[in-house]
Short mmCIF file of N, CA and C in Angstrom, two decimals:
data_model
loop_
_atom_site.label_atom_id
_atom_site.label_comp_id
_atom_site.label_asym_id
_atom_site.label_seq_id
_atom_site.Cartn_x
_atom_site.Cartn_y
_atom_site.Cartn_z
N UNK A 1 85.75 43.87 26.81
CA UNK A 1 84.57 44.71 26.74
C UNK A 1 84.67 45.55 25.48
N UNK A 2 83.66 45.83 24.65
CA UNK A 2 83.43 46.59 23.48
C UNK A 2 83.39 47.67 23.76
N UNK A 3 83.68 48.62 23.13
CA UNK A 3 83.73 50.09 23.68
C UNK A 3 82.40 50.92 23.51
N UNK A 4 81.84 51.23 24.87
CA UNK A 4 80.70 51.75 25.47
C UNK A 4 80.46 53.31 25.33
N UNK A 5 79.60 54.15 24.75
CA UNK A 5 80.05 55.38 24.54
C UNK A 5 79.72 55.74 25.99
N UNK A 6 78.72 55.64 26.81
CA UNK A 6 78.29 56.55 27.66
C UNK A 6 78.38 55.39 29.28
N UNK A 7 77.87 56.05 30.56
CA UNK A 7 77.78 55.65 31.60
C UNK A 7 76.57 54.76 31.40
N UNK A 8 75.67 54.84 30.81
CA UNK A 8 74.43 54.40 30.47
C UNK A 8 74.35 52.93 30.02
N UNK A 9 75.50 52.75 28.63
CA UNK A 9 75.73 52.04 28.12
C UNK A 9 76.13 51.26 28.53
N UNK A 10 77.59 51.30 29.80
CA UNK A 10 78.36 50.66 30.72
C UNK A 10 77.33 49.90 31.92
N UNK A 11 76.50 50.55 32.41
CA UNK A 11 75.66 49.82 33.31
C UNK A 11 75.11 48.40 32.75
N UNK A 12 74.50 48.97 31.14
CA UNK A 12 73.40 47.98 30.87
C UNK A 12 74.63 46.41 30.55
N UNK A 13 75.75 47.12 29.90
CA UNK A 13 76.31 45.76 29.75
C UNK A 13 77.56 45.47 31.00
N UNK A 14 77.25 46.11 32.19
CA UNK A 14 77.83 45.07 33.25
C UNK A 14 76.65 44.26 33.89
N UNK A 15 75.38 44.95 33.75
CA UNK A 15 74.15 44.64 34.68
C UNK A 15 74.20 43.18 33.30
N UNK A 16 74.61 43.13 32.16
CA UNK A 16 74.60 42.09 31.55
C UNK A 16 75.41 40.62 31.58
N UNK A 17 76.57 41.05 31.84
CA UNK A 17 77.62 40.56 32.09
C UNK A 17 77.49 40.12 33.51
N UNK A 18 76.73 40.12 34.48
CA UNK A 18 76.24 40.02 35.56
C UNK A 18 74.80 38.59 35.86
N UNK A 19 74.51 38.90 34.68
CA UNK A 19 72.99 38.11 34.43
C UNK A 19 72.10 38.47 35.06
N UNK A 20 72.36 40.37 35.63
CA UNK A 20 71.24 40.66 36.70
C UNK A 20 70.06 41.40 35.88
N UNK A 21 68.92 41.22 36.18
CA UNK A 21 67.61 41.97 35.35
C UNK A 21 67.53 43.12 36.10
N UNK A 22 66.97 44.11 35.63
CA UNK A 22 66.80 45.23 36.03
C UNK A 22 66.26 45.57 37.23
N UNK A 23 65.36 44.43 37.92
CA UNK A 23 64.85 44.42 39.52
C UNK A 23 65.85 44.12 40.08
N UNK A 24 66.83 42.74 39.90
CA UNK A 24 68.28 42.50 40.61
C UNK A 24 68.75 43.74 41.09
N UNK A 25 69.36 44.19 39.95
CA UNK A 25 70.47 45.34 40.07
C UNK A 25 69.79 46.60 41.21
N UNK A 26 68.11 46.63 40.72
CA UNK A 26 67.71 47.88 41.34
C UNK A 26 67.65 47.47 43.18
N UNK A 27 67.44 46.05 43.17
CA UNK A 27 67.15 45.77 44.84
C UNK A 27 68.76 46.02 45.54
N UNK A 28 69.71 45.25 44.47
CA UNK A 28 71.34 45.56 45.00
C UNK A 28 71.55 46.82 45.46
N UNK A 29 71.27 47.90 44.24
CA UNK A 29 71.13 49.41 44.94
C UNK A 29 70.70 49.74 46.06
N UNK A 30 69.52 49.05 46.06
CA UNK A 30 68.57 49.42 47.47
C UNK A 30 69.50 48.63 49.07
N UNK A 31 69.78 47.51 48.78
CA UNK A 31 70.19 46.99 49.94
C UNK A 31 71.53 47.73 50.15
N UNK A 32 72.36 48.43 49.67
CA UNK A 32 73.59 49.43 49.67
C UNK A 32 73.68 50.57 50.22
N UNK A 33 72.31 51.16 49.43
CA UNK A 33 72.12 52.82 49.82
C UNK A 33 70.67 53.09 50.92
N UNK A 34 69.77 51.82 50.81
CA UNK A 34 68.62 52.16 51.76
C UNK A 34 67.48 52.13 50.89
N UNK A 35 68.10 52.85 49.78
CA UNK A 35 66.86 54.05 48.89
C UNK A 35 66.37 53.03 48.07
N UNK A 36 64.90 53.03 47.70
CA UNK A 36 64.55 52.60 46.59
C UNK A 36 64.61 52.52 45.14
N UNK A 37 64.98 51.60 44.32
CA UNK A 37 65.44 51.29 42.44
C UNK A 37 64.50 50.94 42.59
N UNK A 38 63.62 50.73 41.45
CA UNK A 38 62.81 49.78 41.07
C UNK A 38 63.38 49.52 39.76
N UNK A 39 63.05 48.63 38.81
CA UNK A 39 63.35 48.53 37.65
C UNK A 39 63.25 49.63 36.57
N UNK A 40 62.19 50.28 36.81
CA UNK A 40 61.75 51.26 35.95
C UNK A 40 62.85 52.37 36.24
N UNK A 41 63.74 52.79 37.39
CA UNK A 41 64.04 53.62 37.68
C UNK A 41 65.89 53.21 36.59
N UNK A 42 66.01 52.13 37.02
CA UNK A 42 67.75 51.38 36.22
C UNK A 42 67.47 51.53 35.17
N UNK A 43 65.96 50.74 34.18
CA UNK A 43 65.94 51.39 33.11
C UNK A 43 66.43 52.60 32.25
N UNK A 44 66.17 53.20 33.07
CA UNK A 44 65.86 55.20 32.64
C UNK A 44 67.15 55.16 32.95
N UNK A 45 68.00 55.04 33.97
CA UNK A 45 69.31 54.87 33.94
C UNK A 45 69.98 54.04 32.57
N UNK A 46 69.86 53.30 32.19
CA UNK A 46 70.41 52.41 31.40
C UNK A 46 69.72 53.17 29.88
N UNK A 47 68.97 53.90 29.59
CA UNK A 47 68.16 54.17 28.48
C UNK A 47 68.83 56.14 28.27
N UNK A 48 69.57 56.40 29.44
CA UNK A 48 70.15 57.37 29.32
C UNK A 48 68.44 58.80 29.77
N UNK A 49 67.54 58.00 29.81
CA UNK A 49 66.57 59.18 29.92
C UNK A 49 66.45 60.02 31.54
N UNK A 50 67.16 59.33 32.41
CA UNK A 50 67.56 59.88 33.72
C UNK A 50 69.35 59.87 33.71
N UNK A 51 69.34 60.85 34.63
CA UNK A 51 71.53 60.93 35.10
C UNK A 51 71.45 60.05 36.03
N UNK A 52 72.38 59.23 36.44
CA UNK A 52 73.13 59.15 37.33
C UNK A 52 73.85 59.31 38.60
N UNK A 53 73.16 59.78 39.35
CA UNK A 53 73.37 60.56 40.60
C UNK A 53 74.92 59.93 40.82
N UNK A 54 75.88 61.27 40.99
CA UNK A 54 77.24 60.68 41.38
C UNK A 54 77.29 59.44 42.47
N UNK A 55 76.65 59.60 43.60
CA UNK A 55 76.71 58.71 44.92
C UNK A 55 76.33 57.30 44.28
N UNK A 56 75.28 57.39 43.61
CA UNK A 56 75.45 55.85 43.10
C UNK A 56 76.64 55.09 42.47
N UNK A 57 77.64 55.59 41.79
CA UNK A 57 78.71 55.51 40.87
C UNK A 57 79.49 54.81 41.18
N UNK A 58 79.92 54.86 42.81
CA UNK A 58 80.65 53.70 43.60
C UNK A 58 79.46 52.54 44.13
N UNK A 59 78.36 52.87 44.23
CA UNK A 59 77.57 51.47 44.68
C UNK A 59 77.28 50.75 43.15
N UNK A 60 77.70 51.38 42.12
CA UNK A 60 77.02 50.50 40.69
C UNK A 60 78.70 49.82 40.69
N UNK A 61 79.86 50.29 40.92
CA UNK A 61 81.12 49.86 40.75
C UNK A 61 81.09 48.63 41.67
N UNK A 62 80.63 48.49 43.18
CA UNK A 62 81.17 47.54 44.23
C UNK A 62 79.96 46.62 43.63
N UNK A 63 78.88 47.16 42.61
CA UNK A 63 78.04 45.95 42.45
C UNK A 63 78.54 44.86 41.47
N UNK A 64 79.07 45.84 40.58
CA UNK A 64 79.94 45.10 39.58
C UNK A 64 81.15 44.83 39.55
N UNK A 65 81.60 44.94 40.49
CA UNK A 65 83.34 44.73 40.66
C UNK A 65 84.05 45.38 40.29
N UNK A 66 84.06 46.55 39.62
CA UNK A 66 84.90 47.08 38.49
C UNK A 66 85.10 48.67 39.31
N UNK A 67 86.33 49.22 39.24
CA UNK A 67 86.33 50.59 39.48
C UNK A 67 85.82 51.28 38.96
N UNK A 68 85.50 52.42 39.64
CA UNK A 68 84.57 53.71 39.19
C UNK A 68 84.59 54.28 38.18
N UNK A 69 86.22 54.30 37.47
CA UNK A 69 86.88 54.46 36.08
C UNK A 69 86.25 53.50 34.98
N UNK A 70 86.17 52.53 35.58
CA UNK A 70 85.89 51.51 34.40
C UNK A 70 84.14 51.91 34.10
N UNK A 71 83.53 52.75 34.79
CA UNK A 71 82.21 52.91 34.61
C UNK A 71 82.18 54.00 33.50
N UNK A 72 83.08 55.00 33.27
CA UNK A 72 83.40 55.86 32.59
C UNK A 72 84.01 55.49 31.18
N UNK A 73 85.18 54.83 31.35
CA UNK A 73 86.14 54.51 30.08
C UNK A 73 86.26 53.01 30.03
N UNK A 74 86.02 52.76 28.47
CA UNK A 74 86.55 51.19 28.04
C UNK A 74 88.39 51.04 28.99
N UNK A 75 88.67 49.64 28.87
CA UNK A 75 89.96 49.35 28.99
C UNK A 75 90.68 50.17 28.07
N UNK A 76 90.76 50.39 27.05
CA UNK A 76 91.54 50.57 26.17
C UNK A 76 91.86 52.24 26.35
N UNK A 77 90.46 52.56 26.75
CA UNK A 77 90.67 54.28 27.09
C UNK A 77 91.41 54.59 27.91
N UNK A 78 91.14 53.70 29.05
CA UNK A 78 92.28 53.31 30.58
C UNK A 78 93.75 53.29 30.11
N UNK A 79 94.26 52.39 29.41
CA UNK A 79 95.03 52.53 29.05
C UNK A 79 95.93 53.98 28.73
N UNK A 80 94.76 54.24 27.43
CA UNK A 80 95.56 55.76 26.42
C UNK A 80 95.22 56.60 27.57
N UNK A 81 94.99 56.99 28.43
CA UNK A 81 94.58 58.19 29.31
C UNK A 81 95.70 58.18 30.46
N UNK A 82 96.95 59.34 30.14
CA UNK A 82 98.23 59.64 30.80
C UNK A 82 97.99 59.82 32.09
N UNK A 83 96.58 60.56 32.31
CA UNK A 83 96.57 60.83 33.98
C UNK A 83 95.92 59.86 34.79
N UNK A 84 95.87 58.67 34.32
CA UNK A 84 95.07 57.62 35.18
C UNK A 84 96.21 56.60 35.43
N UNK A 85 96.13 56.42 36.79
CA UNK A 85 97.15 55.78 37.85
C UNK A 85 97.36 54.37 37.19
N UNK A 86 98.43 54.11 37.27
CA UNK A 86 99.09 52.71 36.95
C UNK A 86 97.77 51.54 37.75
N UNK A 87 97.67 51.69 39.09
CA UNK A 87 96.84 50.80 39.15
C UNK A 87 95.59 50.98 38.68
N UNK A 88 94.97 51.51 38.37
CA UNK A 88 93.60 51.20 37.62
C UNK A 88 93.86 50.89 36.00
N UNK A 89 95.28 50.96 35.68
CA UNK A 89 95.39 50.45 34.54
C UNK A 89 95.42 48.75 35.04
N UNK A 90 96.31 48.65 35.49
CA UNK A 90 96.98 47.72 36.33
C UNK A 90 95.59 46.36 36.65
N UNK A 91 94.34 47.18 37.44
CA UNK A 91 93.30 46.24 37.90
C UNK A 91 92.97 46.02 36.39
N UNK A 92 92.55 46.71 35.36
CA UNK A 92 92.01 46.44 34.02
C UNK A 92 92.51 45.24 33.50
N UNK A 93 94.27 45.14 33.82
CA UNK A 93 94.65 43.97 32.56
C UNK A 93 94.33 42.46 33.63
N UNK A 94 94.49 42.37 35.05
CA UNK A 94 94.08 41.68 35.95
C UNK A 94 92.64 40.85 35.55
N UNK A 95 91.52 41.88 35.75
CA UNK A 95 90.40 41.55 35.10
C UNK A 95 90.36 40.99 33.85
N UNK A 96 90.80 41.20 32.90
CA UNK A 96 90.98 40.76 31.14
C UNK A 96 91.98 39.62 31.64
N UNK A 97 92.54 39.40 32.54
CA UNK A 97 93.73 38.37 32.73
C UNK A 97 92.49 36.98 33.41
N UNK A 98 92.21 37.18 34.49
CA UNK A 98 91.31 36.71 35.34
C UNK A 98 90.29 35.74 34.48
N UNK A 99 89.61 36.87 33.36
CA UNK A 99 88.49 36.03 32.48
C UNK A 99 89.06 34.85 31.51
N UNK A 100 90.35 35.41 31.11
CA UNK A 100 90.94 34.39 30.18
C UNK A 100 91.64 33.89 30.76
N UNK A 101 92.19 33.79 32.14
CA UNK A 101 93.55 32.74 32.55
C UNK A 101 93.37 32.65 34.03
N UNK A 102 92.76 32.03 34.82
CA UNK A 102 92.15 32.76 36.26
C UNK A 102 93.87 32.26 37.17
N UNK A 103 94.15 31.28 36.59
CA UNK A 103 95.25 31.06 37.33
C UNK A 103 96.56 31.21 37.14
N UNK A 104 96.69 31.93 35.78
CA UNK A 104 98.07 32.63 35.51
C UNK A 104 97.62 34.41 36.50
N UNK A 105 96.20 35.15 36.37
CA UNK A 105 96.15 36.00 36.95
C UNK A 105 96.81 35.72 38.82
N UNK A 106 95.66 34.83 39.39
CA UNK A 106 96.48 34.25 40.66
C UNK A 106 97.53 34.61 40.86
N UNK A 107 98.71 33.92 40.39
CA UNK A 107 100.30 33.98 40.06
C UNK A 107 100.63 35.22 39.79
N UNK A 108 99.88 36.08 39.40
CA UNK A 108 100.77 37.72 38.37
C UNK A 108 100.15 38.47 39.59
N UNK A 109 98.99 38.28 40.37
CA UNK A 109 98.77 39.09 41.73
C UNK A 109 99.82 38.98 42.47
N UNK A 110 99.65 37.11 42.64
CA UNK A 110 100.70 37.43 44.23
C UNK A 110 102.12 37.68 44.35
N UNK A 111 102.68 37.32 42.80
CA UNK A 111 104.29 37.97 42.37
C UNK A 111 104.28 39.30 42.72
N UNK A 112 102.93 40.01 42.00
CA UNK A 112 103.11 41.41 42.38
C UNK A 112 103.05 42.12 43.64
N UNK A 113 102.26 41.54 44.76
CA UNK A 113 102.34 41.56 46.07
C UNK A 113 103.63 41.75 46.89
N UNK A 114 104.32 40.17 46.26
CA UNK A 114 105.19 40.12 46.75
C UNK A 114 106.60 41.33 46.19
N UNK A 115 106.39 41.88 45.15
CA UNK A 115 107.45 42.99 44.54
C UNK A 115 106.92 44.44 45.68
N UNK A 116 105.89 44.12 46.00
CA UNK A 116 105.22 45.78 46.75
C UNK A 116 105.44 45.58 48.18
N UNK A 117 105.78 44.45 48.45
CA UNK A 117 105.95 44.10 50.14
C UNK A 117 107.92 44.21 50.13
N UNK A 118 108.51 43.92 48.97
CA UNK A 118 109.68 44.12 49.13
C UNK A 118 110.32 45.99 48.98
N UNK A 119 109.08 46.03 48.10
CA UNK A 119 108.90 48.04 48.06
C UNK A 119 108.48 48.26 49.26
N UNK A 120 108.14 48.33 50.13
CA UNK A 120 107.32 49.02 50.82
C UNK A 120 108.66 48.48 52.43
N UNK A 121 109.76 47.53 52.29
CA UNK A 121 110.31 47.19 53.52
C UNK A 121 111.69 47.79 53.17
N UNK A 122 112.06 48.29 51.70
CA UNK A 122 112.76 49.55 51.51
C UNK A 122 112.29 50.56 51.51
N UNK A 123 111.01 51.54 51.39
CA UNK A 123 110.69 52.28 51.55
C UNK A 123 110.79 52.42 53.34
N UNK A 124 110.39 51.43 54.29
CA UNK A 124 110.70 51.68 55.54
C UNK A 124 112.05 51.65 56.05
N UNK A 125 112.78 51.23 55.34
CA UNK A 125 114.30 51.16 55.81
C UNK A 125 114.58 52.68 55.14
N UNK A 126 114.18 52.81 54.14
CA UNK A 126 114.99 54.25 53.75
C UNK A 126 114.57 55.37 55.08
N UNK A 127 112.88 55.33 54.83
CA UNK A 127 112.60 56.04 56.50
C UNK A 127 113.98 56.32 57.61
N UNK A 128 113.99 54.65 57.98
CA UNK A 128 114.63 54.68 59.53
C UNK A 128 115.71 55.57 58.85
N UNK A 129 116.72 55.31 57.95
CA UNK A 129 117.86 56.31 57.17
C UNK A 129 117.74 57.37 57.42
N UNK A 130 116.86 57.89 56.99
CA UNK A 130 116.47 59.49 56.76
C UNK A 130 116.37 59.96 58.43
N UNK A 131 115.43 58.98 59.12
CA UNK A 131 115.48 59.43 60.86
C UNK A 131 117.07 59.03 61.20
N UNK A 132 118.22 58.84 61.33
CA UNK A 132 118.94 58.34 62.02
C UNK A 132 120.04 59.71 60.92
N UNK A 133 119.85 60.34 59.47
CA UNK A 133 120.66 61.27 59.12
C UNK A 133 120.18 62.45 60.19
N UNK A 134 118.79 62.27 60.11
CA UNK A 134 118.14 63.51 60.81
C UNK A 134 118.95 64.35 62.02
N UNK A 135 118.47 62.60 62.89
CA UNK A 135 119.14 62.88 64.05
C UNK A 135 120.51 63.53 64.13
N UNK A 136 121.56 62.64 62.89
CA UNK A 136 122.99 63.01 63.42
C UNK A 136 123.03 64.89 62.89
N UNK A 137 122.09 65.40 62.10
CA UNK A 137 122.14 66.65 61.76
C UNK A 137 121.34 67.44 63.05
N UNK A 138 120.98 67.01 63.58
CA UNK A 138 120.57 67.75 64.61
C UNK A 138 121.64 67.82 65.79
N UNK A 139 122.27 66.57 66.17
CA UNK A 139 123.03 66.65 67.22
C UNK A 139 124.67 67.56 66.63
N UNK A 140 124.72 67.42 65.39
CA UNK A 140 125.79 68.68 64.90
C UNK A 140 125.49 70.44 65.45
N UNK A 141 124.18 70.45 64.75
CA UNK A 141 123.41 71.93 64.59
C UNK A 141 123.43 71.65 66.17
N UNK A 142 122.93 70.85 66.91
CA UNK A 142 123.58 71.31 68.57
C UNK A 142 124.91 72.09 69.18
N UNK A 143 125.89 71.12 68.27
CA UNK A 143 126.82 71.70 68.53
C UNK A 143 127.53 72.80 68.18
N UNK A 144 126.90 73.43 67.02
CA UNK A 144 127.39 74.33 66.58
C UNK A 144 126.45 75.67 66.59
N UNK A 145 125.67 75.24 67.62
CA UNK A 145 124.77 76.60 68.42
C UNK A 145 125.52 77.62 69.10
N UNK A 146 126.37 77.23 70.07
CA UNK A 146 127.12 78.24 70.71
C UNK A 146 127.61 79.06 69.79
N UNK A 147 128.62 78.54 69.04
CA UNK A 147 129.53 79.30 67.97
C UNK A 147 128.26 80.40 67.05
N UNK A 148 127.57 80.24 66.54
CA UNK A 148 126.85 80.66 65.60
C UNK A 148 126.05 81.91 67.15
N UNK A 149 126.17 81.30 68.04
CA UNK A 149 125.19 83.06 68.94
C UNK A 149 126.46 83.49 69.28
N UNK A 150 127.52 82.89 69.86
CA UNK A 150 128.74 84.14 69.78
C UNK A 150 129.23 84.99 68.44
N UNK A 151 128.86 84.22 67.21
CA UNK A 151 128.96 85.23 66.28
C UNK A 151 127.95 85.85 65.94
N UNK A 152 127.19 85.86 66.24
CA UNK A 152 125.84 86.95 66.34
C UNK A 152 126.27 87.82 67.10
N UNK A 153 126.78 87.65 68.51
CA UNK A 153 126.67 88.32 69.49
C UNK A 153 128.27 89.89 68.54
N UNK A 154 128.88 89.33 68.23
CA UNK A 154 129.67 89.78 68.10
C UNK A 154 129.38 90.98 66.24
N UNK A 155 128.44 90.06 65.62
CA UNK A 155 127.73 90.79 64.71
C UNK A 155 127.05 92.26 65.03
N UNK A 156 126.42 91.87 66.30
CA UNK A 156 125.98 92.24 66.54
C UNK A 156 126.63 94.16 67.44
N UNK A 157 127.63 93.69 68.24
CA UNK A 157 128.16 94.41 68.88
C UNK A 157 129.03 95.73 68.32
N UNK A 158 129.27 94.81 66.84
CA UNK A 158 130.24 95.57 65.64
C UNK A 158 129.55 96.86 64.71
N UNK A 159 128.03 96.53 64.91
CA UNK A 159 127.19 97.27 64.08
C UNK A 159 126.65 96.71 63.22
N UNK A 160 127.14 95.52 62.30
CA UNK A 160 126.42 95.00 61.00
C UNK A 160 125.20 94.65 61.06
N UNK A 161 124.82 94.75 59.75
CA UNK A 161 123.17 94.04 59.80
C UNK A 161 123.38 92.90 59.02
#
């Protein structure tokens, strides 16, 4: 994708990249949100002479496939921009992967799947870890309840604060 200055710009060339005409896109809206597009209305959207109502922002994204980010910033911005999450960098090169290689992308999903399913069955084993240190720190701090109120008690009896 060429780099798009505005939200405006981004519509007209996904609604392009789409092959949808301006009634398409506006009925897609409509069958999503209820509300009526007409063409004239995407226009003015696409021509920058109307905003954008935020709520549309995710129904123009699920129309076009693309995250809500990508409605905002080229790939490349995605990229340079420190506070945007690995995966929406992540879906960007997928997509650019997808158009030029659909079946090396295939392969680089489900490798990666499979690296997040092996994350995610150490992340639950570390869990059970953490419950089973828990426990044995609790059944200590059991035992070492008595001792700790007889020395209170005795803190206590002596005068100290």
């Amino acid at each position: 994708m060429s780099k798009k200055e505005t939200i405006a710009d981004r519509i007209l060339y996904f609604r392009n990249q789409q092959n949808l005409t301006l009634a398409e896109l506006g009925n897609k809206i409509e069958e999503i949100t209820g509300k009526g597009y007409d063409r004239h209305v995407v226009w003015s959207y696409e021509k920058g002479q109307r905003k954008v109502p935020a709520e549309l922002i995710p129904v123009l994204a699920r129309i076009f496939g693309v995250t809500t980010d990508m409605l905002f910033y080229t790939e490349a911005e995605l990229h340079e921009l420190k506070h945007i999450d690995t995966l929406t960098t992540n879906l960007a090169d997928y997509r650019k992967m997808a158009e030029n290689d659909p079946a090396k992308a295939v392969v680089e999903a489900l490798n990666r799947l499979e690296e997040a399913q092996k994350e995610i069955q150490n992340l639950k084993d570390q869990i059970k870890n953490y419950k089973n240190e828990a426990e044995t720190y609790k059944a200590e701090l059991e035992k070492v309840k008595p001792t700790i109120k007889k020395i209170s008690k005795y803190i206590d009896l002596l005068g100290y604060d």
